[in-house]
Each structure stands twice: as structure tokens, then as C-alpha cells.
CSV table of C-alpha atoms in Angstrom, one decimal:
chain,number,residue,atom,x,y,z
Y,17,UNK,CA,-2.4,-29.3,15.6
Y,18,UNK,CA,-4.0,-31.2,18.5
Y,19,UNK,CA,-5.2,-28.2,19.9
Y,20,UNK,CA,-6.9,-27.2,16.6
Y,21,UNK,CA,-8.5,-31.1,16.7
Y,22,UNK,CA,-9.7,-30.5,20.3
Y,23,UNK,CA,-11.5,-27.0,19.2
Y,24,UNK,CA,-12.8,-28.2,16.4
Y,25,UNK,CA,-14.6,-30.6,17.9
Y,26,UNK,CA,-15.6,-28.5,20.9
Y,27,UNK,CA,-17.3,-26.6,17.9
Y,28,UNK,CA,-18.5,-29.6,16.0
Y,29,UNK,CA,-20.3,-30.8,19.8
Y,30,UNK,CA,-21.5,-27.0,20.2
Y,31,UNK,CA,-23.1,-26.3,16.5
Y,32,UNK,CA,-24.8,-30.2,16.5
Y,33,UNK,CA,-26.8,-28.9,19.6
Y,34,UNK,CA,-28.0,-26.2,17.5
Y,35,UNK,CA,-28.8,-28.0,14.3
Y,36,UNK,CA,-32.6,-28.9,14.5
Y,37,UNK,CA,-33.4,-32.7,14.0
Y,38,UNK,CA,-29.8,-34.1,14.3
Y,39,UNK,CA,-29.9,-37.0,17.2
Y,40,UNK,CA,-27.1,-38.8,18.8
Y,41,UNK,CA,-26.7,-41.0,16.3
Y,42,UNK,CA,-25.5,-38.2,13.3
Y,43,UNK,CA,-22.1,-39.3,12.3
Y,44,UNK,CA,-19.3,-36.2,12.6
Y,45,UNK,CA,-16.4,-36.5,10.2
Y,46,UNK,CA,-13.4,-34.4,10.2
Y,47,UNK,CA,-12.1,-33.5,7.1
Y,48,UNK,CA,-9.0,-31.7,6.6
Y,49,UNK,CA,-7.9,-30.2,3.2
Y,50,UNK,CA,-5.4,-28.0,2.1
Y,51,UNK,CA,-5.4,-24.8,-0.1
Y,52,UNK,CA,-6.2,-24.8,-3.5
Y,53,UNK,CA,-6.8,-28.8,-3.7
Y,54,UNK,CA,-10.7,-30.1,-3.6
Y,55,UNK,CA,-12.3,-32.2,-1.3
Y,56,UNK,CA,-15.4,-34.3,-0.9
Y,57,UNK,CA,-18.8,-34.7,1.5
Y,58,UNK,CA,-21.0,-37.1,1.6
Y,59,UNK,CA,-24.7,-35.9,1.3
Y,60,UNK,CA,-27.0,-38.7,2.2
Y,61,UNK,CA,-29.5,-40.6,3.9
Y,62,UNK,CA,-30.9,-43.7,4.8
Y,63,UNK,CA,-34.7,-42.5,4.8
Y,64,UNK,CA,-36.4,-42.4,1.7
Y,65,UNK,CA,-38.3,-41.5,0.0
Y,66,UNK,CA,-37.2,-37.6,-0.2
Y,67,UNK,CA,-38.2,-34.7,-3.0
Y,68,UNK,CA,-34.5,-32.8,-2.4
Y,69,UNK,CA,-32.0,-31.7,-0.1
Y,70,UNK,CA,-30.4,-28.7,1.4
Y,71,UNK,CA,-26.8,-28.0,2.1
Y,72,UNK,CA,-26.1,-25.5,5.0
Y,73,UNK,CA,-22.7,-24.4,6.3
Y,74,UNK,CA,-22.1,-22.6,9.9
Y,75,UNK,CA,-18.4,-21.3,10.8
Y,76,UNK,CA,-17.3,-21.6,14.0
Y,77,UNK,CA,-19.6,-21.7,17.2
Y,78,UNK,CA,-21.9,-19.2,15.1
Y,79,UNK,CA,-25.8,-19.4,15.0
Y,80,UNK,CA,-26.3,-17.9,11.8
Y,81,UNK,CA,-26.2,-20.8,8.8
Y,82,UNK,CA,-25.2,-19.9,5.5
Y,83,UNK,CA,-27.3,-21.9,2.6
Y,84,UNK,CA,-24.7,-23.7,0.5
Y,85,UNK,CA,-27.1,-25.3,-2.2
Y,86,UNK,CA,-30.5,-27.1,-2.7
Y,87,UNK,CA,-30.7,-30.1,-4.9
Y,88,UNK,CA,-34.0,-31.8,-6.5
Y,89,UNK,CA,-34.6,-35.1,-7.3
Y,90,UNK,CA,-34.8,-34.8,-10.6
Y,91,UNK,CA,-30.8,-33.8,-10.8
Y,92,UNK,CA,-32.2,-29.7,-10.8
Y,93,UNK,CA,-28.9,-27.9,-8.9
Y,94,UNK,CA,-29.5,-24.6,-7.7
Y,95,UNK,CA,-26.7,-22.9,-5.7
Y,96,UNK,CA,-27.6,-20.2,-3.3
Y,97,UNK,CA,-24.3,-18.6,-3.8
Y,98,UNK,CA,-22.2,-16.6,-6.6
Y,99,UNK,CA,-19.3,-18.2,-5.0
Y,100,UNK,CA,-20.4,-21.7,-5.0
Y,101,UNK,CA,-21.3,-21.7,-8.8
Y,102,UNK,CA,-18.0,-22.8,-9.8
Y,103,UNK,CA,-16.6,-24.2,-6.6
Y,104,UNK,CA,-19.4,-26.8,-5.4
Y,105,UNK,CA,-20.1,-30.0,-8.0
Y,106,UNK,CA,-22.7,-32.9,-7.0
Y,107,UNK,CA,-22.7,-36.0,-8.2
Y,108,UNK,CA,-24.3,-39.8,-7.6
Y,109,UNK,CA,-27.5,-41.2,-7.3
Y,110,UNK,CA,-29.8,-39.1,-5.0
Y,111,UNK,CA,-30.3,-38.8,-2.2
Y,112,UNK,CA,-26.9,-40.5,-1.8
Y,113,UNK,CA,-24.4,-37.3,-3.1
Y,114,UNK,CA,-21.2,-36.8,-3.0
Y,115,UNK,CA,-21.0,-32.7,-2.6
Y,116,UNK,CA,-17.0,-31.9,-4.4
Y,117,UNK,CA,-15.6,-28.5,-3.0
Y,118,UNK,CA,-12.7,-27.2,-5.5
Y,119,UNK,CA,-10.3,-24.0,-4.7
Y,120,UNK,CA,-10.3,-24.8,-1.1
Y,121,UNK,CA,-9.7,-21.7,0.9
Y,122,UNK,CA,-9.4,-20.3,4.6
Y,123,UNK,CA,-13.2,-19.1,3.8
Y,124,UNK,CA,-14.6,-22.5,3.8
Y,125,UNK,CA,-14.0,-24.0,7.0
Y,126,UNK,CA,-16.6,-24.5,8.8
Y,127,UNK,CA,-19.7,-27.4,9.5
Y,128,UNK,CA,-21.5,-29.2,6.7
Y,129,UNK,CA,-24.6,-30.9,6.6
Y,130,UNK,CA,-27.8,-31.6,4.7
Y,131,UNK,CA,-31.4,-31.5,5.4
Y,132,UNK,CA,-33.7,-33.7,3.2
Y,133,UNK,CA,-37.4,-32.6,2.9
Y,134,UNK,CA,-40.2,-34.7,1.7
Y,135,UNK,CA,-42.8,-31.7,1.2
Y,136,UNK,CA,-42.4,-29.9,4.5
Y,137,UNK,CA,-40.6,-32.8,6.6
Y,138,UNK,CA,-36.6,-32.2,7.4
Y,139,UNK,CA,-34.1,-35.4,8.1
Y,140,UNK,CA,-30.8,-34.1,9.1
Y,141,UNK,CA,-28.5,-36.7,6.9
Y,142,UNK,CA,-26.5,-39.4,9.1
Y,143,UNK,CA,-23.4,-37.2,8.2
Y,144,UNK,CA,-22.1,-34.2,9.4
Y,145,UNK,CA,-18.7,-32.8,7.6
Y,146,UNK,CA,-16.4,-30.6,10.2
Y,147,UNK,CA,-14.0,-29.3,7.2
Y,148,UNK,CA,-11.0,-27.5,8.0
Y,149,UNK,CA,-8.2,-26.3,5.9
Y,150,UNK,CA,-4.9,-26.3,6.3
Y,151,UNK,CA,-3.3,-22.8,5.5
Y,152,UNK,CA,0.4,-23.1,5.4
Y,153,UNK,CA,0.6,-22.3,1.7
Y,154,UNK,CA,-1.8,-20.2,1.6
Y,155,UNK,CA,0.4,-18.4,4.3
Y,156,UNK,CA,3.6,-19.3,2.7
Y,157,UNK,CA,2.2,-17.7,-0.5
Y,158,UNK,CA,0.9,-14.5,1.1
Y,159,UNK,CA,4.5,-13.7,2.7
Y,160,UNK,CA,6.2,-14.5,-0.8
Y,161,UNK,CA,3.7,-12.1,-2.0
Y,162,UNK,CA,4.5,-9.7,0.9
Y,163,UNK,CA,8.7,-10.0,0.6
Y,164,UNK,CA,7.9,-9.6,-3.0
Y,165,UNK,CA,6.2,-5.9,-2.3
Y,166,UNK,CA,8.3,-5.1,-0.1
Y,167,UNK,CA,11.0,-5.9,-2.1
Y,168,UNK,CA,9.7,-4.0,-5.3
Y,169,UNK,CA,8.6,-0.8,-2.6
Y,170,UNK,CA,12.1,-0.6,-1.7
Y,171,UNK,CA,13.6,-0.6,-5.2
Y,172,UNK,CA,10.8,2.2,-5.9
Y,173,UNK,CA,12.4,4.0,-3.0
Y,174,UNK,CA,15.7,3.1,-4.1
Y,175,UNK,CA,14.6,4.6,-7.8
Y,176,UNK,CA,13.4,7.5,-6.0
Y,177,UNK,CA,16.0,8.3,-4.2
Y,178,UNK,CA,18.6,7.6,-7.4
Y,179,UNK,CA,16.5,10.3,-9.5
Y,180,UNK,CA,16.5,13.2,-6.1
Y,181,UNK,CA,20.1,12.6,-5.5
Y,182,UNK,CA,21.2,14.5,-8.1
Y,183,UNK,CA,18.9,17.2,-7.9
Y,184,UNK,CA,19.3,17.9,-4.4
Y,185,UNK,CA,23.5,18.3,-5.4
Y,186,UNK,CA,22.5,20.7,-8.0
Y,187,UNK,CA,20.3,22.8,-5.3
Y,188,UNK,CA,22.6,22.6,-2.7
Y,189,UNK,CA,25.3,24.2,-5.4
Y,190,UNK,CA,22.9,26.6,-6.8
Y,191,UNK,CA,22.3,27.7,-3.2
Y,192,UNK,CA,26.0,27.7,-2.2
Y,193,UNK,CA,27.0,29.9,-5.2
Y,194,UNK,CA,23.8,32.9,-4.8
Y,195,UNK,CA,25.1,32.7,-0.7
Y,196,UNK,CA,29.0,33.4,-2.2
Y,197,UNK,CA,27.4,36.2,-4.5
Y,198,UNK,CA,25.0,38.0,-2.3
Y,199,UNK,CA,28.1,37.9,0.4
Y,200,UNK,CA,30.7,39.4,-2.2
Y,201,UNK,CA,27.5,42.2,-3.4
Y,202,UNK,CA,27.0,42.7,0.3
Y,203,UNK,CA,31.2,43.6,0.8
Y,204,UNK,CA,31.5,45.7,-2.2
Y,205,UNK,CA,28.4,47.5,-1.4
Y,206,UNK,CA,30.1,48.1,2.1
Y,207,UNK,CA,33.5,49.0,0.4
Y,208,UNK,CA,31.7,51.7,-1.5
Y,209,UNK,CA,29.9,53.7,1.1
Y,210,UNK,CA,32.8,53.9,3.3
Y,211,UNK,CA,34.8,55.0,0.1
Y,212,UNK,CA,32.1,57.6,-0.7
Y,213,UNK,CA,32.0,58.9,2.7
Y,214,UNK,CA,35.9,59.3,3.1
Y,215,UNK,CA,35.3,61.4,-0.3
Y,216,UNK,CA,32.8,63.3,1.4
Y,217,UNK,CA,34.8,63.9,4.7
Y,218,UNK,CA,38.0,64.9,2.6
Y,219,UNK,CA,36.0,67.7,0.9
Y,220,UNK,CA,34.1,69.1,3.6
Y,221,UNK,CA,37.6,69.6,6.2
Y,222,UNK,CA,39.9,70.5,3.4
Y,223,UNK,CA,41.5,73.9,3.9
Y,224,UNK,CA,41.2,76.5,2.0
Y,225,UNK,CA,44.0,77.1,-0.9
Y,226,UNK,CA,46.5,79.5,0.1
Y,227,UNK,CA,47.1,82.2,-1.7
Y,228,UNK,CA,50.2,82.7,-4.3
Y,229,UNK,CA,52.9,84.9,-4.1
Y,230,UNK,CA,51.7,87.5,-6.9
Y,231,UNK,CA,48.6,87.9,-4.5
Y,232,UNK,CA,50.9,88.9,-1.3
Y,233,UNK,CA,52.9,91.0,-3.3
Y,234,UNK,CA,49.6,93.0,-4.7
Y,235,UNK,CA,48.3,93.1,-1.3
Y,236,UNK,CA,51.7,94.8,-0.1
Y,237,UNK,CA,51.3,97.1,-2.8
Y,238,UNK,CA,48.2,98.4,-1.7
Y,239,UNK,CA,48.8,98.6,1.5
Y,240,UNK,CA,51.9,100.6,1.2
Y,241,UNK,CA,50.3,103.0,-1.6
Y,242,UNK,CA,47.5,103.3,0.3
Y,243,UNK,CA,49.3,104.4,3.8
Y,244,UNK,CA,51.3,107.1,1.7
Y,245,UNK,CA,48.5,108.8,0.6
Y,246,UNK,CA,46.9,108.2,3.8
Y,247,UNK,CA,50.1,110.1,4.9
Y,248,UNK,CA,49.6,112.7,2.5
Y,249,UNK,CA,46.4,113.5,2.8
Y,250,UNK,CA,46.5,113.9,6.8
Y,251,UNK,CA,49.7,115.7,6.5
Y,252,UNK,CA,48.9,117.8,4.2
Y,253,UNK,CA,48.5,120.9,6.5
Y,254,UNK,CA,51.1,120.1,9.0
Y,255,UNK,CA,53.5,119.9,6.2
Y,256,UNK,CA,52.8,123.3,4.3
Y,257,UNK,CA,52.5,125.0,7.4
Y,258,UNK,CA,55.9,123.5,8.0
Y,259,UNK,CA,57.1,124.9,4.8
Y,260,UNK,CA,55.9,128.5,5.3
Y,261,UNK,CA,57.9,128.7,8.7
């Protein structure tokens, strides 16, 4: 915390330097706030008379201002902002304001101060607001938030996982019995080739049936009728020549 202090007002020395028409004599005050509450600055001056005043706001040790507001004298309040419509209120007797911020967040800190102008003269006011705001519960809110996700992202997973769990058994099983089937077609269609080509073999070296019996015996037959007259016919001669003598 005190080296937050000792920045801030390393910024607060840094942006005065910058602001045109502030003196030695502005008045700096710290304010610190915490999320979510409001908090109040004092707009005002000592000079009078004035016709209005601007509020300008500058973050850090930045040049560029941001115009917060500019306020008539006849109680006209025009904000420069969407975002300060419903976050800035002014109230008092002018040009002694007191400027109410509401919804404090991590987005306003910064410098505050106001500029009065009578027709085209500025007068820095004798105040200038350094307002920071503390963020632990803004930061404890934003990790709830993020244990919260993270706690409903898991239970998605978990949910996710739940509902592929069973489907992933039944693939794994589908896939388990077509392996166990296309194996058992892949053995039998094996089994049957070599079967068809033992068939194959058996008929292609099988001898030749013998013949039977009655098939000798008419063979025998033949042969031995066909020797006598074989004998008859080339004896024929010899023998009636044999005769005559």
C-alpha cells in the first residue's frame, strides 16, 4: 500500500505540471474508494464570478485528458460521456460542487479537477482529486466468478465424458466381435481351399480301377482261341502233308 501512496503521488506531482493554470498553491487530495461504493469531489473555487465549469480526468502519467462533464450556472448539466450519465451527480451551490461518483470501478482511477471559465478565462479550482480504488473485491469477485467457470467447464467435461463412455464400450465391442468374425471367415475360408485341393489331388493321382475277374477270364479266352487257330491256320499244310505220308 505505501508503495501505491508513493506512486500515486509521483503521478499526482507529474500530471499538476501538465495541467495549465494550476500554481503551487492547488490543493491535492487523495481519495481512496472501494468498488462498487460512491465517493465525492469537491469542485470549487474561490474566484468569482464564473459562467461554468469543466471536469477533466487524466489516468496515470498520461497527457491525453478525458472530459468528464461541463456545468453552467444556471444548474444546465451536460456530461461528455455515455458512461458518466448515470455514474456522475452534482450538487450545491455553484461554483462550489460537490461532483458524487457512484459504481466505483478499476476504470476510474485517475486525476480530477475542474477548470472554471468566465467567457474565455480558465481558473484551475484550489482542488485537485487523486482517486484511486481499491480492487480487492472487485478481484475477489472476479476469481469467484472464475472458480465458478471453471467449476461448471469441468462438470460439462465431466457430462461429456459420462455421455462418450458408454459409447466408446459399445464401439470397442462392436469392433472386437467383426475382428472375432472376419478371423473365424478368414479360417474357414482357409479350411476350405486346402479341403478342395486335397479333393483335387486325390482325383488327379488315383489309379486306375483294376479290372475284374470276368474280364481276365475273357481275355484268356481270346487269347487261347485265338493262338489255336493261329495254329491252325499256319499248320495247315505241314499237317496234311503230314497226313498224306
Amino acid at each position: 500500500m505505501v508503495c501505491v501512496v508513493r506512486y500515486s503521488f509521483l503521478l499526482i506531482s507529474i500530471c499538476l505540471r501538465s495541467i495549465p493554470g494550476a500554481d503551487a498553491m492547488v490543493k491535492v487530495t487523495p481519495l481512496i474508494g472501494a468498488v462498487g461504493n460512491e465517493i465525492i469531489i469537491q469542485c470549487a473555487t474561490d474566484k468569482t464570478p464564473q459562467d461554468g465549469v469543466y471536469m477533466y480526468k487524466r489516468e496515470g502519467a498520461s497527457k491525453n485528458r478525458q472530459d468528464v462533464f461541463y456545468y453552467y450556472k444556471d444548474n444546465n448539466f451536460t456530461p461528455k460521456s455515455d458512461m458518466y450519465k448515470a455514474k456522475v451527480h452534482v450538487a450545491g451551490t455553484f461554483p462550489n460542487l460537490n461532483v458524487t461518483f457512484s459504481k466505483l470501478h478499476s476504470a476510474d482511477i485517475g486525476l480530477y479537477w475542474c477548470e472554471f471559465n468566465l467567457e474565455e478565462k480558465i481558473t484551475v479550482g484550489h482542488a485537485v482529486t487523486w482517486l484511486w480504488i481499491e480492487g480487492k473485491k472487485e478481484d475477489e469477485t472476479k476469481k469467484q466468478n472464475e472458480t465458478k467457470e471453471q467449476e461448471i467447464e469441468k462438470e460439462k467435461e465431466k457430462e461429456k465424458e459420462d455421455i462418450k463412455c458408454p459409447e466408446d464400450a459399445y464401439v470397442k465391442i462392436v469392433l472386437i466381435v467383426c475382428a472375432v468374425m472376419s478371423l473365424l471367415c478368414i479360417i474357414g475360408f482357409v479350411l476350405v481351399i486346402l479341403k478342395v485341393k486335397r479333393c483335387w489331388g486325390n482325383k488327379k493321382y488315383r489309379p486306375s480301377n483294376q479290372p475284374s475277374d470276368s474280364v481276365y477270364e475273357e481275355m484268356k479266352r481270346s487269347n487261347s482261341d485265338g493262338q489255336t487257330s493261329v495254329r491252325i491256320l499256319i499248320n495247315s499244310d505241314y499237317q496234311s502233308t503230314k497226313l498224306m505220308r
